[in-house]
Coordinates of C-alpha atoms in Angstrom, one line a residue:
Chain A
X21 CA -29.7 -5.7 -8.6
X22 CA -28.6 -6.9 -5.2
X23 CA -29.9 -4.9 -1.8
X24 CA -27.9 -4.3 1.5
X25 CA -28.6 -2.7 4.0
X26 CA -25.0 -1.1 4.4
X27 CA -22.4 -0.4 1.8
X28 CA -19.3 0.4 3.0
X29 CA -16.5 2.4 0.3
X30 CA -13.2 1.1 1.7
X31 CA -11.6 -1.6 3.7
X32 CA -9.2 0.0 5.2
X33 CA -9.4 1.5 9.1
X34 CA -12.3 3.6 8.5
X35 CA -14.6 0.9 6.9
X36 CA -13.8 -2.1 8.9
X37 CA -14.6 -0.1 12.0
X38 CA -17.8 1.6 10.8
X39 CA -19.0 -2.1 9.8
X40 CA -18.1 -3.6 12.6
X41 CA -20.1 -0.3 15.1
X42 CA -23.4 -0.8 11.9
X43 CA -22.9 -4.4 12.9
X44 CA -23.0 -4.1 17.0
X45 CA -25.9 -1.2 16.4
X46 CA -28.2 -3.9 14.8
X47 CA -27.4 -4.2 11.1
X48 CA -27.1 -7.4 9.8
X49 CA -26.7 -6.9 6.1
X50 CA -23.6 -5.1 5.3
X51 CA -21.2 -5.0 2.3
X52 CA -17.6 -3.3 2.4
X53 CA -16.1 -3.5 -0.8
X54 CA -12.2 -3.0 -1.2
X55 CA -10.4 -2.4 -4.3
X56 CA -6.2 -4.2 -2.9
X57 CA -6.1 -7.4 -2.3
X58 CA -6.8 -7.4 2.0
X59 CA -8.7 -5.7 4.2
X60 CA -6.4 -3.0 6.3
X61 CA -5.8 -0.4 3.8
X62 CA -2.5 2.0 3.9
X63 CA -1.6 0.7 7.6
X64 CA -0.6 -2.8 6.0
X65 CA 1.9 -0.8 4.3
X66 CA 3.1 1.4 8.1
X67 CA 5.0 -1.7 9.3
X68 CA 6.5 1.3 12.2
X69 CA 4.5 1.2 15.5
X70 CA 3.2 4.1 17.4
X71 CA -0.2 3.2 15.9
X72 CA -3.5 2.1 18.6
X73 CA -2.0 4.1 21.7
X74 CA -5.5 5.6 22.6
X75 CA -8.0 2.9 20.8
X76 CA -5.7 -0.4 22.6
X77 CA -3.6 1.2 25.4
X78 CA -0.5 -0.7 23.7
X79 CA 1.8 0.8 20.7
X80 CA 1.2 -1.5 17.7
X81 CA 2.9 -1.1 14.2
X82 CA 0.3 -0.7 11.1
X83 CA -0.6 -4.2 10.3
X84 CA -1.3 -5.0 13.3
X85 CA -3.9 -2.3 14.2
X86 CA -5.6 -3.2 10.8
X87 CA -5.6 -6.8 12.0
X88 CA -7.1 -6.8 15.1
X89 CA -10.1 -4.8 13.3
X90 CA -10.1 -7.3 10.9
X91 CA -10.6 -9.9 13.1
X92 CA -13.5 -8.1 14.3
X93 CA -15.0 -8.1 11.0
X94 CA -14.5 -12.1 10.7
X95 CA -16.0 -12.3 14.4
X96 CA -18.7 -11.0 13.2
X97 CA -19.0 -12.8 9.5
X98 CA -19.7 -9.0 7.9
X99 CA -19.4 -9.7 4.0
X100 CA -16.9 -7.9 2.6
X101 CA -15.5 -8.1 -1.4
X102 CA -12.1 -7.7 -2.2
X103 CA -10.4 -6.6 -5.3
X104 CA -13.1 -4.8 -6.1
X105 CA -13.7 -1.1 -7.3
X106 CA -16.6 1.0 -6.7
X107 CA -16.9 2.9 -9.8
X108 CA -20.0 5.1 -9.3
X109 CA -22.0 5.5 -6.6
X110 CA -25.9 7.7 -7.3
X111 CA -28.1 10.1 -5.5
X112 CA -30.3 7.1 -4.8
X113 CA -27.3 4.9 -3.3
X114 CA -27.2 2.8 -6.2
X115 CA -23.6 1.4 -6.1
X116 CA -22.0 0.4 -9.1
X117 CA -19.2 -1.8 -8.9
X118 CA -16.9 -4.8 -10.8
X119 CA -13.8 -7.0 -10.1
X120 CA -12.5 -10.2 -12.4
X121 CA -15.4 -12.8 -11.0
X122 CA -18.8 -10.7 -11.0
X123 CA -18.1 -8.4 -13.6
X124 CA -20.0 -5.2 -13.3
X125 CA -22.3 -5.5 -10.9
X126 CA -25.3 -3.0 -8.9
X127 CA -25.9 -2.6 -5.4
X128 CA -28.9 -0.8 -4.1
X129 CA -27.8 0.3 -0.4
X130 CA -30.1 2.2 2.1
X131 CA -27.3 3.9 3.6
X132 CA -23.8 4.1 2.2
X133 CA -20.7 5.1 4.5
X134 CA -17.9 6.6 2.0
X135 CA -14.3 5.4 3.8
X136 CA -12.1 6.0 0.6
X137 CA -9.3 7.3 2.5
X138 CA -7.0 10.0 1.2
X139 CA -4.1 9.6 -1.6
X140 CA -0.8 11.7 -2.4
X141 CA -0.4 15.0 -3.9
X142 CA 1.7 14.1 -7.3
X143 CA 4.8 15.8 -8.8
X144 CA 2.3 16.9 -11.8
X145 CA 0.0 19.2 -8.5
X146 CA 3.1 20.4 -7.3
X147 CA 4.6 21.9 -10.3
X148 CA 8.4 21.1 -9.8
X149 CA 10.7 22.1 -12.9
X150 CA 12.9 19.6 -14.4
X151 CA 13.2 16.8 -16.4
X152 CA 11.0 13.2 -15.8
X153 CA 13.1 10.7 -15.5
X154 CA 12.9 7.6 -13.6
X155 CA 13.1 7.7 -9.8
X156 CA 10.6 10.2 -8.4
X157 CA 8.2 8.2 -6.1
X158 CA 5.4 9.5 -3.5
X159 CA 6.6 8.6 -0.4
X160 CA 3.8 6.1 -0.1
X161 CA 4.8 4.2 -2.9
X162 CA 8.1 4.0 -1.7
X163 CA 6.7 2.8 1.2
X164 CA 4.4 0.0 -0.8
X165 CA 7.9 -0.5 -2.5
X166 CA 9.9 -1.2 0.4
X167 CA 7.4 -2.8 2.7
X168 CA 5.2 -5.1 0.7
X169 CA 7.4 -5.9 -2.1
X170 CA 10.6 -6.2 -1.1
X171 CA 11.9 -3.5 -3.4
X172 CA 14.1 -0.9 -2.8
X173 CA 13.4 2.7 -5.0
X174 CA 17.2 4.0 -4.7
X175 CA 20.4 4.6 -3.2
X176 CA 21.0 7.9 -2.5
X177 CA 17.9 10.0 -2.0
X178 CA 16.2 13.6 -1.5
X179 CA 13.0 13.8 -0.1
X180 CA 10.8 16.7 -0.5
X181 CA 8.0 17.5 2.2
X182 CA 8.2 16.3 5.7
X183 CA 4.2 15.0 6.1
X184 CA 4.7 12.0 8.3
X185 CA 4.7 9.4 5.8
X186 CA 8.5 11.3 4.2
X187 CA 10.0 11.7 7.7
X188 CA 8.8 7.9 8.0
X189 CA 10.5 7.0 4.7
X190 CA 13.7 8.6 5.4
X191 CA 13.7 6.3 8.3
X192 CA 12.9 3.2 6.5
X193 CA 15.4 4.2 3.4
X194 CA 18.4 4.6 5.8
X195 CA 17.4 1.2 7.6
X196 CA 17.6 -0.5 4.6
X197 CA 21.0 0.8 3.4
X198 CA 20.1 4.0 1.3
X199 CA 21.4 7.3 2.2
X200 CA 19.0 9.9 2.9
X201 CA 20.6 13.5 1.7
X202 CA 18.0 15.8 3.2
X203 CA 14.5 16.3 3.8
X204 CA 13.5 20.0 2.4
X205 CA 10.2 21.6 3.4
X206 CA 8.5 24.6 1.5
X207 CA 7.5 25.7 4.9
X208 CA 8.8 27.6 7.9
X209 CA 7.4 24.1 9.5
X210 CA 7.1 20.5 10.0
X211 CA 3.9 19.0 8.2
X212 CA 4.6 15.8 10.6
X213 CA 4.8 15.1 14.0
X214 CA 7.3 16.3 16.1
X215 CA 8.3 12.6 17.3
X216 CA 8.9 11.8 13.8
X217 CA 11.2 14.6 13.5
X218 CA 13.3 13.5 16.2
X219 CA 13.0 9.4 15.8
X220 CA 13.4 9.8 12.2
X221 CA 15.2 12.4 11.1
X222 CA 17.7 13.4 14.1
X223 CA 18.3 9.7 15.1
X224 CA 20.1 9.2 11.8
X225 CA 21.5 12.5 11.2
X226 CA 19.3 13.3 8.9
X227 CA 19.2 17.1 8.2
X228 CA 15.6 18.9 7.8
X229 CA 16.1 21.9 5.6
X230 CA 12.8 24.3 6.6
X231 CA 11.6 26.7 4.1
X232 CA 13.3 25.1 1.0
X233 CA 11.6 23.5 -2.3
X234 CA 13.3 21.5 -5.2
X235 CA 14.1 23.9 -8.3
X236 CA 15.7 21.9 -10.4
X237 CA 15.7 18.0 -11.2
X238 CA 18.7 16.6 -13.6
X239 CA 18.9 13.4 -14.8
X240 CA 17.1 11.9 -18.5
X241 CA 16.4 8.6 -17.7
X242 CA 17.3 8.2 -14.2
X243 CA 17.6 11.0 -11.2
X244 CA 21.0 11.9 -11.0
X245 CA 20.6 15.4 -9.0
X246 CA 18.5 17.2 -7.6
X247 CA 18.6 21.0 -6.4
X248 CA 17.0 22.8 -4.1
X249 CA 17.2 26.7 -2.6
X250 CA 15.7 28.4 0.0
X251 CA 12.6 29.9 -0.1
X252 CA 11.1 33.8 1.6
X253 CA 7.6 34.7 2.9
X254 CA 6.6 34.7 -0.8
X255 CA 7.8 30.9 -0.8
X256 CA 10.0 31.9 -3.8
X257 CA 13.2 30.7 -4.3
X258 CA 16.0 32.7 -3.3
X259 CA 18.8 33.5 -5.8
X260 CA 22.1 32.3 -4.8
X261 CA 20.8 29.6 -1.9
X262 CA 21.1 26.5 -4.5
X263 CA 22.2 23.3 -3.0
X264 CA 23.1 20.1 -5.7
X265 CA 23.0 16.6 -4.1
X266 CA 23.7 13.7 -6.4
X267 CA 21.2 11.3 -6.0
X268 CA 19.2 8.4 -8.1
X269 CA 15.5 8.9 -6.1
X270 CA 13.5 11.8 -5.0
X271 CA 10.3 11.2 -2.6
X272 CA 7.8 13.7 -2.2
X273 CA 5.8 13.5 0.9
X274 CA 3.6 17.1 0.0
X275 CA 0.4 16.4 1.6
X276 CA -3.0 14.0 1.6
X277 CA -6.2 14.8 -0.8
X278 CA -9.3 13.0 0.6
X279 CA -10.1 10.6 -2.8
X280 CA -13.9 12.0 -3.3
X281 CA -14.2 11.5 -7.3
X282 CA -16.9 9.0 -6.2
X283 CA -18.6 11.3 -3.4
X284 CA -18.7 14.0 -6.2
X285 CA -20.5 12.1 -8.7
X286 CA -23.0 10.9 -5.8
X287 CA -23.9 15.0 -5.7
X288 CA -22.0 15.2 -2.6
X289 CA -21.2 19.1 -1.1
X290 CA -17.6 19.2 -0.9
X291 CA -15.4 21.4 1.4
X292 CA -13.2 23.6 -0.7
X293 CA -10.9 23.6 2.9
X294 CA -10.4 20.2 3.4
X295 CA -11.5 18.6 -0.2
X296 CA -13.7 15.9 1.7
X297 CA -17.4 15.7 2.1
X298 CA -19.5 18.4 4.5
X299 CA -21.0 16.6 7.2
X300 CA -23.5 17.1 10.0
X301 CA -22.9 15.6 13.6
X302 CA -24.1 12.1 12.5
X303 CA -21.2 12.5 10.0
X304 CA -23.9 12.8 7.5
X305 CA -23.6 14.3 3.9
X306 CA -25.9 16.4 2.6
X307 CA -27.3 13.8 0.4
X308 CA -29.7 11.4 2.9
X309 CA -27.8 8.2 3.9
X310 CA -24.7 8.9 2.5
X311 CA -22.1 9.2 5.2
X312 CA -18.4 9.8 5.8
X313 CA -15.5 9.0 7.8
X314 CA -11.8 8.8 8.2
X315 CA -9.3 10.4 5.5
X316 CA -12.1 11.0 3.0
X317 CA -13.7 13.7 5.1
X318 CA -10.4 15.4 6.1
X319 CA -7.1 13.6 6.8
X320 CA -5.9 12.9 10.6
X321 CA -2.5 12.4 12.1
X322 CA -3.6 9.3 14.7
X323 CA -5.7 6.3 12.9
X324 CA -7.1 6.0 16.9
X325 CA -9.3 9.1 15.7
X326 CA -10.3 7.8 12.4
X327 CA -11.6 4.7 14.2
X328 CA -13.3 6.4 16.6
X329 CA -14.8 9.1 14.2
X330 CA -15.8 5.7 11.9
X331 CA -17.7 4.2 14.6
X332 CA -19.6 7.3 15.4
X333 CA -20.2 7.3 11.3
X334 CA -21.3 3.3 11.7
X335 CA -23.7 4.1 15.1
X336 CA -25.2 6.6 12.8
X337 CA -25.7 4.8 9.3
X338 CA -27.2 2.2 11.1
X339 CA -29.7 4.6 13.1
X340 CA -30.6 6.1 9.8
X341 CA -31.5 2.3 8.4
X342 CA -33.7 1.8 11.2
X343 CA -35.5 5.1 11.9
X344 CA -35.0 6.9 9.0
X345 CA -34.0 10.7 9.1
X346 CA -35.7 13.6 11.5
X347 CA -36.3 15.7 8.6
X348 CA -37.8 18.9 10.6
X349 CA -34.6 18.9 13.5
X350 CA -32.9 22.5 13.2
X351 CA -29.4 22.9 12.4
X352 CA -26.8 25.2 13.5
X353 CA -23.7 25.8 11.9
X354 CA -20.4 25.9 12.9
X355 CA -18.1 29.0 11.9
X356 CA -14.4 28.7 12.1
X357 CA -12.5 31.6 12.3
X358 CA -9.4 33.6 13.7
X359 CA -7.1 30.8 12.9
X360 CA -9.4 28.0 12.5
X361 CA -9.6 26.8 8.9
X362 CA -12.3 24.0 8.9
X363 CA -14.4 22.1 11.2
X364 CA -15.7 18.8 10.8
X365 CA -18.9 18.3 11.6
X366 CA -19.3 22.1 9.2
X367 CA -23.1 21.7 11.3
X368 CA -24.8 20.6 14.7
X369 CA -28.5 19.5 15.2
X370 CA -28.7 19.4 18.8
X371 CA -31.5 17.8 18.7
X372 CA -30.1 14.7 17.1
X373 CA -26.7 14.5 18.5
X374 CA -25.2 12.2 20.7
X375 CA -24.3 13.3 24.6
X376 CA -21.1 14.7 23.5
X377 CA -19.3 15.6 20.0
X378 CA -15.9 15.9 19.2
X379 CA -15.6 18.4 16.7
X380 CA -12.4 17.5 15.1
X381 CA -10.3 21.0 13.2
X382 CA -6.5 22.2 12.1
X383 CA -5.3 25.6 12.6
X384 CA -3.1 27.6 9.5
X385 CA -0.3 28.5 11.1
X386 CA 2.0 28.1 14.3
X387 CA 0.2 29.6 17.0
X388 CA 2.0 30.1 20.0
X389 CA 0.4 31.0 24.2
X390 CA -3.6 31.1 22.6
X391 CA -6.7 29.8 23.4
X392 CA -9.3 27.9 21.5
X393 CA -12.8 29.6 22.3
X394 CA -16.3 28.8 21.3
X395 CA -18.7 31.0 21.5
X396 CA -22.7 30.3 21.5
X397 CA -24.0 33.2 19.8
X398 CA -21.5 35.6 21.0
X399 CA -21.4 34.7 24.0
X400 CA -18.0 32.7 25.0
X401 CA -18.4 29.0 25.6
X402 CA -15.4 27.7 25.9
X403 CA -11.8 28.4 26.4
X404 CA -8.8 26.8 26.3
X405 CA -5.6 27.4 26.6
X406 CA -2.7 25.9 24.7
X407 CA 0.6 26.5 24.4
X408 CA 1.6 25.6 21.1
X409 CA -1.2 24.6 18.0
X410 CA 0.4 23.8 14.6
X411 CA -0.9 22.6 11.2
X412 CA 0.3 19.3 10.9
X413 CA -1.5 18.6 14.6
X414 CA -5.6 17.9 15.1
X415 CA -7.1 20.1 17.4
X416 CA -10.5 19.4 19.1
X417 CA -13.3 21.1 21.0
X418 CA -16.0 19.0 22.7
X419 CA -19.6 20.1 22.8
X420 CA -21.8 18.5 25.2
X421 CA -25.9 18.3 24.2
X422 CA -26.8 19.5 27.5
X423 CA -24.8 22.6 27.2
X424 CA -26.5 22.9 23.7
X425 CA -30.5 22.6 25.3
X426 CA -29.3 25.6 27.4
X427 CA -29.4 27.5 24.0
X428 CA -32.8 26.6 22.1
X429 CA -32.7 30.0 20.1
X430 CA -28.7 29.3 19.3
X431 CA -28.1 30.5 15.7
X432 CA -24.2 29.9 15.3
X433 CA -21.7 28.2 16.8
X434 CA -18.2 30.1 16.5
X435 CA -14.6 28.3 16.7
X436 CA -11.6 30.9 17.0
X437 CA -8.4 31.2 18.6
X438 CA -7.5 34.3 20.7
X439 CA -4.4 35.3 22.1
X440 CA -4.0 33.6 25.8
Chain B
X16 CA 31.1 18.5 32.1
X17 CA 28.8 17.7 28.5
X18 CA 25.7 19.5 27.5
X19 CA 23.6 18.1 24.8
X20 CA 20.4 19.6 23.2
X21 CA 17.2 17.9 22.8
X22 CA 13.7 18.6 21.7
X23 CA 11.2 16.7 23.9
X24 CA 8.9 14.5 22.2
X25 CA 6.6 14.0 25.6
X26 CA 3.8 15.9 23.7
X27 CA 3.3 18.7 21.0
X28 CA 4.8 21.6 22.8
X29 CA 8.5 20.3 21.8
X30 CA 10.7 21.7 24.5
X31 CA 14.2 22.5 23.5
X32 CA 15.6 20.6 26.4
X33 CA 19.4 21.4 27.7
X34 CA 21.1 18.3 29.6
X35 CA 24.1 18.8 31.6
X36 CA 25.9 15.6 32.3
X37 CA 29.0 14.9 34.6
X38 CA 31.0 11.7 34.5
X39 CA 28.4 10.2 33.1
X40 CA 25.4 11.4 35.5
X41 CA 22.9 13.7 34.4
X42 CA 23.4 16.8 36.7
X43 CA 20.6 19.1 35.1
X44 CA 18.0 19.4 32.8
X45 CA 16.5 22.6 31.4
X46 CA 14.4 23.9 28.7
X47 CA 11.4 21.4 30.0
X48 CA 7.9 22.9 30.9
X49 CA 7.2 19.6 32.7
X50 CA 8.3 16.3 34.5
X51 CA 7.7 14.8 31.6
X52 CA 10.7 16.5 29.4
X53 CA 13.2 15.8 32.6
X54 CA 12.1 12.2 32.4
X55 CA 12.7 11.5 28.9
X56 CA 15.8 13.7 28.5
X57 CA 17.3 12.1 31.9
X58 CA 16.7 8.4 29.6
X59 CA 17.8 9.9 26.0
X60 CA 20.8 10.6 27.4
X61 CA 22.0 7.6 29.8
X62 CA 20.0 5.0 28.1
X63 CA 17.9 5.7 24.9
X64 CA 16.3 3.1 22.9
X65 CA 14.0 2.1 20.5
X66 CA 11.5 -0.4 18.7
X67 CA 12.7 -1.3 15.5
X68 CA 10.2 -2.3 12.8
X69 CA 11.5 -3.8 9.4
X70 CA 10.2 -6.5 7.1
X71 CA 12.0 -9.8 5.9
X72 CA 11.6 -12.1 2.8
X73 CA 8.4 -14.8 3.1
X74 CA 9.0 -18.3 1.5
X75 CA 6.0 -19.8 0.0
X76 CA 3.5 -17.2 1.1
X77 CA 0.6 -14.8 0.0
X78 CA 3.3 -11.7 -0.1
X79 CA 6.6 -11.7 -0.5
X80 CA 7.6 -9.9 2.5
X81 CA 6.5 -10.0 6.4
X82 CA 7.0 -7.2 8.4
X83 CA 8.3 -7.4 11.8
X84 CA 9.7 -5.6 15.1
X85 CA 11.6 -6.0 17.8
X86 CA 9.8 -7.4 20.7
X87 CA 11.1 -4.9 23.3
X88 CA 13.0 -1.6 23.1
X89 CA 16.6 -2.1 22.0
X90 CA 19.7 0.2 22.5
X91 CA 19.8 2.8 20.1
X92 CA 23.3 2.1 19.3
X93 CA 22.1 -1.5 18.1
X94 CA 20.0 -0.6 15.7
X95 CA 21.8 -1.2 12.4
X96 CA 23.2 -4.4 14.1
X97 CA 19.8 -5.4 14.0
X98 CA 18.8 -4.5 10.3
X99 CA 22.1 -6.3 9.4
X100 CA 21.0 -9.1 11.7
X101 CA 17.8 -9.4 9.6
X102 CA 19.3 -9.4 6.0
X103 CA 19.6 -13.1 5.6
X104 CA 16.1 -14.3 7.5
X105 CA 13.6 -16.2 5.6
X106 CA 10.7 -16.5 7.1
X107 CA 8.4 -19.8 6.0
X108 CA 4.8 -19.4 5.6
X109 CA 2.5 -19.5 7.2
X110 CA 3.7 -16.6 9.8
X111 CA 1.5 -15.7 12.4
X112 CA 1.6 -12.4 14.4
X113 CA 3.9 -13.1 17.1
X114 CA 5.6 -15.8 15.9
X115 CA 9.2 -15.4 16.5
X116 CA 11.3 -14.7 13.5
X117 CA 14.5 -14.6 15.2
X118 CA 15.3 -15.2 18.7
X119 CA 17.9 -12.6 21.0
X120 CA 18.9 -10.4 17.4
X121 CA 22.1 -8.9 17.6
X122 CA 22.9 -10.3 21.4
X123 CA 20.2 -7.1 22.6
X124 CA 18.4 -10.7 24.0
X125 CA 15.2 -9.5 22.0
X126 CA 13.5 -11.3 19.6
X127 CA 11.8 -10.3 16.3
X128 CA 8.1 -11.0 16.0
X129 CA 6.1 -11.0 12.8
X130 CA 3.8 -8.1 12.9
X131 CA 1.4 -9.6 9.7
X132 CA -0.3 -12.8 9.2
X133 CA 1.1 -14.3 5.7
X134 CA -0.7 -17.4 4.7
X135 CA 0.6 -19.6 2.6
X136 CA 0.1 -20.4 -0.8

């Protein structure tokens, strides 16, 4: 069995910049091991720009962004293995991998920093009536499709969900000659950024059809319609609101589910909220040494934040290596409510943090005029007003250590959103 | 007199912005909550324009394809002038980021860059 002192899940932004902060905190033997063919992940496949606004002060397009991290990981000769897939990894960060020139092969790690990323909800987890024919893609293949192969998955096409990556697509579709019908959500809102609604979607004419699903799909062995109907409160379609377009494709952009099969068999807690590890404010799972970062642990809107949460994750792994854990520090747990549906980090140990933390959550509904407040105990914190907070947009509190001293008896930390 | 309707895309809020425009100068702008939603209404409606990012075909490379952009904002009303403009480029690898792919597309005088390094074989 080999040993490192780092093994890094992923290539892709959360694992090249988690090696590169383990490698700039002092940690000289690191592994990331990536199952494609190139380091960069899903942005080699986001060829628009917008990415690296906060990280590089410039607007980049996907490939790029991956590529200056890259470079950073050649800078700094970390190994990496490509074409290779993790297939279990143990309580005792045993990592058990294989690809066409090793075979199956064992790692034992000392820590191991899970950067999996996050994958598409199918047409199978979304239950959509109709026949299977040929011609329903995730958006993200599409995107593969379109971008890295030079193929093009249809003509005329519907597009269910507006997560960024559909409202992207619809773009990139009419760009390259298709028509787009219409994108239909299921809910009374945008899962994407508003920019994307109006860049993609109203530059082109596009229309958005809120609160509407896809109820029927015709077509044996290729798409050749697709209907869809408005839906009430109940999300249940309404009688008599059917709409047939004739189309040959139908992309589904319904939502990102962190890709923890291998956390799970490691005995890692899982959030039922956001289906990605529970961490601590070292972005630490509850299993020693095994930590987690970027769309494994919940799935952001801006890679800038999975970046900067990955070097946080790096900074900590390689701490752990080299001073081990503070076994005895007291923990306090954060409880989101009112609103608030998750936090990541779920727990604090002031005593271990860093200056400040960024504790990263999304709210369930459109909130209009309220305030995010934290409360110490029950004593208020925090407040902060904003005018509008929506699901498909990160939200963030910052706690400062010094604040945190102020409290030694703290027992819980309490994230909720009050009317303004 | 012309009014168009926008939503601002200056930050999360989303103002529905109201323009008013006379012979072609932007009189008023309402709807915005800050400078920031007269500013970019006042452009989206004299002068809007955009980066456009697309890929073309790679000779003799690692991937088939190479994606690209536009170097600088374009017009918005150029912007299937460019995609047309970029249906017959081949690209030869290697392509560096940066490397021009096709100099002044669609007389907007902007070029396309690569925005992927494709080795070649």
């Amino acid at each position: 069995m080999k040993n490192y002192d780092l093994v890094i899940v992923g290539g892709g932004p959360a694992g090249l910049a988690a090696a590169v902060s383990a490698r700039d905190n002092g940690i000289e033997s690191i592994l990331i091991i990536e199952r494609d063919k190139e380091l960069g992940g899903i942005l080699n496949q986001c060829i628009h720009n917008g990415f690296g606004l906060h990280t590089f002060k410039e607007e980049l397009t996907g490939p790029e962004y991956a590529a200056r991290f890259a470079a950073q990981v050649y800078e700094r000769n970390i190994e990496y293995k490509l074409n290779t897939m993790v297939m279990d990894i143990n309580d005792d960060k045993v990592v058990t991998a294989m690809n066409r020139e090793d075979g199956m092969f064992q790692i034992q790690a000392k820590a191991v920093i899970l950067a999996m990323g996050c994958r598409e909800r199918s047409r199978g987890a979304l239950n959509i009536p109709g026949y299977r024919p040929a011609g329903i893609y995730s958006a993200g293949t599409a995107q593969r499709l379109v971008n890295m192969e030079g193929f093009m998955p249809g003509k005329k096409c519907v597009i269910l969900g507006s997560g960024d990556i559909g409202l992207i697509m619809a773009r990139r579709m009419t760009l390259e000659g298709a028509k787009v019908e219409v994108v239909a959500e299921l809910m009374p809102y945008s899962g994407g950024l508003k920019r994307n609604i109006v860049q993609c979607l109203d530059d082109f004419g596009i229309p958005l059809k809120l609160s509407h699903t896809v109820i029927d799909i015709e077509g044996k062995e290729r798409v050749e319609a697709i209907t869809i109907a408005e839906v009430g409160p109940d999300r249940k379609p309404i009688p008599g609101t059917e709409i047939r377009y004739e189309c040959d494709t139908l992309l589904l952009s319904c939502g990102l589910l962190p890709e923890n099969e291998l956390s799970r068999s490691a005995g890692v807690n899982l959030s039922p909220i956001t289906s990605g590890p529970v961490v601590n404010d070292s972005l630490e799972t509850n299993i020693d040494g095994i930590f987690a970062c970027g769309n494994v642990l919940h799935v952001h809107d801006l890679v800038d934040y999975v970046s900067q949460e990955a070097t946080t994750a790096g900074k900590n792994a390689a701490n752990y290596i080299k001073n081990g854990k503070n076994a005895e520090a007291k923990e306090v747990k954060i409880y989101p409510e009112g609103g608030v549906r998750y936090t990541v980090p779920a727990t604090i140990r002031p005593s271990e943090m860093d200056d400040t933390l960024t504790v990263r959550f999304r709210v369930a509904d459109v909130y209009k005029n309220h305030a995010i407040c934290t409360y110490f105990d029950n004593e208020l914190i925090s407040k902060r007003k904003r005018p509008v907070m929506a699901p498909g947009e990160m939200e963030q509190v910052i706690l400062t250590k010094a604040k945190l001293a102020e409290y030694p008896e703290l027992d819980r930390i309490t994230i909720t959103l009050e009317e303004a | 007199m012309e009014k168009r309707d926008l939503i601002c895309i200056g930050c999360p809020l989303g103002c529905p912005l109201t323009v008013t425009i006379e012979n072609g100068e932007v009189t008023e702008v309402k709807g915005n909550t800050c400078p920031k939603g007269d500013a970019y209404a006042r452009k989206e409606v004299t002068n809007p324009t955009r980066i456009v990012t697309s890929t073309v075909v790679v000779e003799g490379g690692v991937a088939p394809m190479v994606s690209c952009k536009t170097a600088a904002d374009i017009p918005k009303g150029k912007i299937f002038d460019v995609t047309d403009a970029l249906k017959d480029v081949v690209a030869k690898a290697p392509v560096a980021i940066g490397d021009v792919l096709l100099a002044d597309v669609a007389g907007t005088g902007v070029d396309i860059v690569a925005t992927k390094n494709v080795e070649a074989i």
